[in-house]
Amino acid sequence: MKPDFTLVIHGGAGEEIMLNEKVIGTIEFALQTALTLGAQVLFQGGSSLDAVQRSVAALEDCFLFNAETTLKSE
């Protein structure tokens, strides 16, 4: 059964370390983990905002990414 949503993440433009063959597997694992965690939120009936925040948090937890979430209140 196909999900009725699409979740897209962006791992950044990269740096020289990202081009290193030795870290590519780690990068792919971290990206897949971020997608999976966000998708779990949606499958469990969570909001799209909660799913995005969960994916960003997963990327931020990985030393290879510098993800940020900015929430403004006026």
PDB file of C-alpha atoms in Angstrom:
ATOM      1  CA  MET A   1       0.000   0.000   0.000  1.00  0.00           C
ATOM      2  CA  LYS A   2       1.423   3.361  -1.039  1.00  0.00           C
ATOM      3  CA  PRO A   3       1.350   6.203   1.486  1.00  0.00           C
ATOM      4  CA  ASP A   4      -0.795   9.195   0.592  1.00  0.00           C
ATOM      5  CA  PHE A   5       1.960  11.657   1.401  1.00  0.00           C
ATOM      6  CA  THR A   6       5.396  12.636   0.181  1.00  0.00           C
ATOM      7  CA  LEU A   7       8.156  13.600   2.566  1.00  0.00           C
ATOM      8  CA  VAL A   8      11.231  15.239   1.073  1.00  0.00           C
ATOM      9  CA  ILE A   9      14.417  16.233   2.885  1.00  0.00           C
ATOM     10  CA  HIS A  10      17.510  18.071   1.745  1.00  0.00           C
ATOM     11  CA  GLY A  11      20.904  17.094   3.067  1.00  0.00           C
ATOM     12  CA  GLY A  12      22.516  20.404   2.167  1.00  0.00           C
ATOM     13  CA  ALA A  13      24.918  21.453  -0.524  1.00  0.00           C
ATOM     14  CA  GLY A  14      27.699  19.474   1.062  1.00  0.00           C
ATOM     15  CA  GLU A  15      31.272  20.134   1.868  1.00  0.00           C
ATOM     16  CA  GLU A  16      34.487  18.477   0.848  1.00  0.00           C
ATOM     17  CA  ILE A  17      34.045  15.790   3.529  1.00  0.00           C
ATOM     18  CA  MET A  18      30.751  14.814   1.869  1.00  0.00           C
ATOM     19  CA  LEU A  19      32.630  13.792  -1.248  1.00  0.00           C
ATOM     20  CA  ASN A  20      34.658  11.232   0.676  1.00  0.00           C
ATOM     21  CA  GLU A  21      33.618   7.695  -0.301  1.00  0.00           C
ATOM     22  CA  LYS A  22      34.050   6.553   3.310  1.00  0.00           C
ATOM     23  CA  VAL A  23      31.254   8.779   4.622  1.00  0.00           C
ATOM     24  CA  ILE A  24      28.719   8.259   1.839  1.00  0.00           C
ATOM     25  CA  GLY A  25      27.200   5.224   3.586  1.00  0.00           C
ATOM     26  CA  THR A  26      26.831   7.205   6.803  1.00  0.00           C
ATOM     27  CA  ILE A  27      25.242  10.101   4.949  1.00  0.00           C
ATOM     28  CA  GLU A  28      22.753   7.821   3.197  1.00  0.00           C
ATOM     29  CA  PHE A  29      21.902   6.080   6.475  1.00  0.00           C
ATOM     30  CA  ALA A  30      21.322   9.417   8.245  1.00  0.00           C
ATOM     31  CA  LEU A  31      19.094  10.680   5.423  1.00  0.00           C
ATOM     32  CA  GLN A  32      17.076   7.454   5.360  1.00  0.00           C
ATOM     33  CA  THR A  33      16.711   7.574   9.146  1.00  0.00           C
ATOM     34  CA  ALA A  34      15.434  11.165   8.996  1.00  0.00           C
ATOM     35  CA  LEU A  35      12.875  10.207   6.339  1.00  0.00           C
ATOM     36  CA  THR A  36      11.761   7.128   8.259  1.00  0.00           C
ATOM     37  CA  LEU A  37      11.280   9.026  11.512  1.00  0.00           C
ATOM     38  CA  GLY A  38       9.272  11.751   9.798  1.00  0.00           C
ATOM     39  CA  ALA A  39       7.167   9.190   7.936  1.00  0.00           C
ATOM     40  CA  GLN A  40       6.419   7.379  11.201  1.00  0.00           C
ATOM     41  CA  VAL A  41       4.881  10.581  12.561  1.00  0.00           C
ATOM     42  CA  LEU A  42       2.604  10.816   9.527  1.00  0.00           C
ATOM     43  CA  PHE A  43       1.661   7.122   9.601  1.00  0.00           C
ATOM     44  CA  GLN A  44       0.652   7.549  13.250  1.00  0.00           C
ATOM     45  CA  GLY A  45      -1.651  10.448  12.372  1.00  0.00           C
ATOM     46  CA  GLY A  46       0.713  13.275  13.367  1.00  0.00           C
ATOM     47  CA  SER A  47       0.767  16.624  11.634  1.00  0.00           C
ATOM     48  CA  SER A  48       3.018  17.509   8.732  1.00  0.00           C
ATOM     49  CA  LEU A  49       4.734  20.097  10.939  1.00  0.00           C
ATOM     50  CA  ASP A  50       5.512  17.443  13.561  1.00  0.00           C
ATOM     51  CA  ALA A  51       6.870  15.142  10.838  1.00  0.00           C
ATOM     52  CA  VAL A  52       9.150  17.835   9.433  1.00  0.00           C
ATOM     53  CA  GLN A  53      10.385  18.787  12.892  1.00  0.00           C
ATOM     54  CA  ARG A  54      11.177  15.132  13.642  1.00  0.00           C
ATOM     55  CA  SER A  55      13.120  14.756  10.388  1.00  0.00           C
ATOM     56  CA  VAL A  56      15.072  17.966  10.997  1.00  0.00           C
ATOM     57  CA  ALA A  57      15.856  16.893  14.566  1.00  0.00           C
ATOM     58  CA  ALA A  58      17.241  13.599  13.238  1.00  0.00           C
ATOM     59  CA  LEU A  59      19.512  15.456  10.819  1.00  0.00           C
ATOM     60  CA  GLU A  60      20.607  17.846  13.546  1.00  0.00           C
ATOM     61  CA  ASP A  61      21.566  14.851  15.703  1.00  0.00           C
ATOM     62  CA  CYS A  62      23.996  13.715  12.990  1.00  0.00           C
ATOM     63  CA  PHE A  63      27.392  15.415  13.044  1.00  0.00           C
ATOM     64  CA  LEU A  64      27.439  15.548   9.241  1.00  0.00           C
ATOM     65  CA  PHE A  65      24.530  17.968   8.963  1.00  0.00           C
ATOM     66  CA  ASN A  66      23.827  21.472  10.208  1.00  0.00           C
ATOM     67  CA  ALA A  67      20.042  21.509  10.151  1.00  0.00           C
ATOM     68  CA  GLU A  68      18.095  24.304  11.778  1.00  0.00           C
ATOM     69  CA  THR A  69      14.508  24.984  12.643  1.00  0.00           C
ATOM     70  CA  THR A  70      13.445  28.550  13.209  1.00  0.00           C
ATOM     71  CA  LEU A  71      10.095  29.293  14.726  1.00  0.00           C
ATOM     72  CA  LYS A  72       9.030  32.915  14.993  1.00  0.00           C
ATOM     73  CA  SER A  73       6.276  34.211  17.181  1.00  0.00           C
ATOM     74  CA  GLU A  74       4.929  37.674  16.660  1.00  0.00           C
TER      75      GLU A  74
END
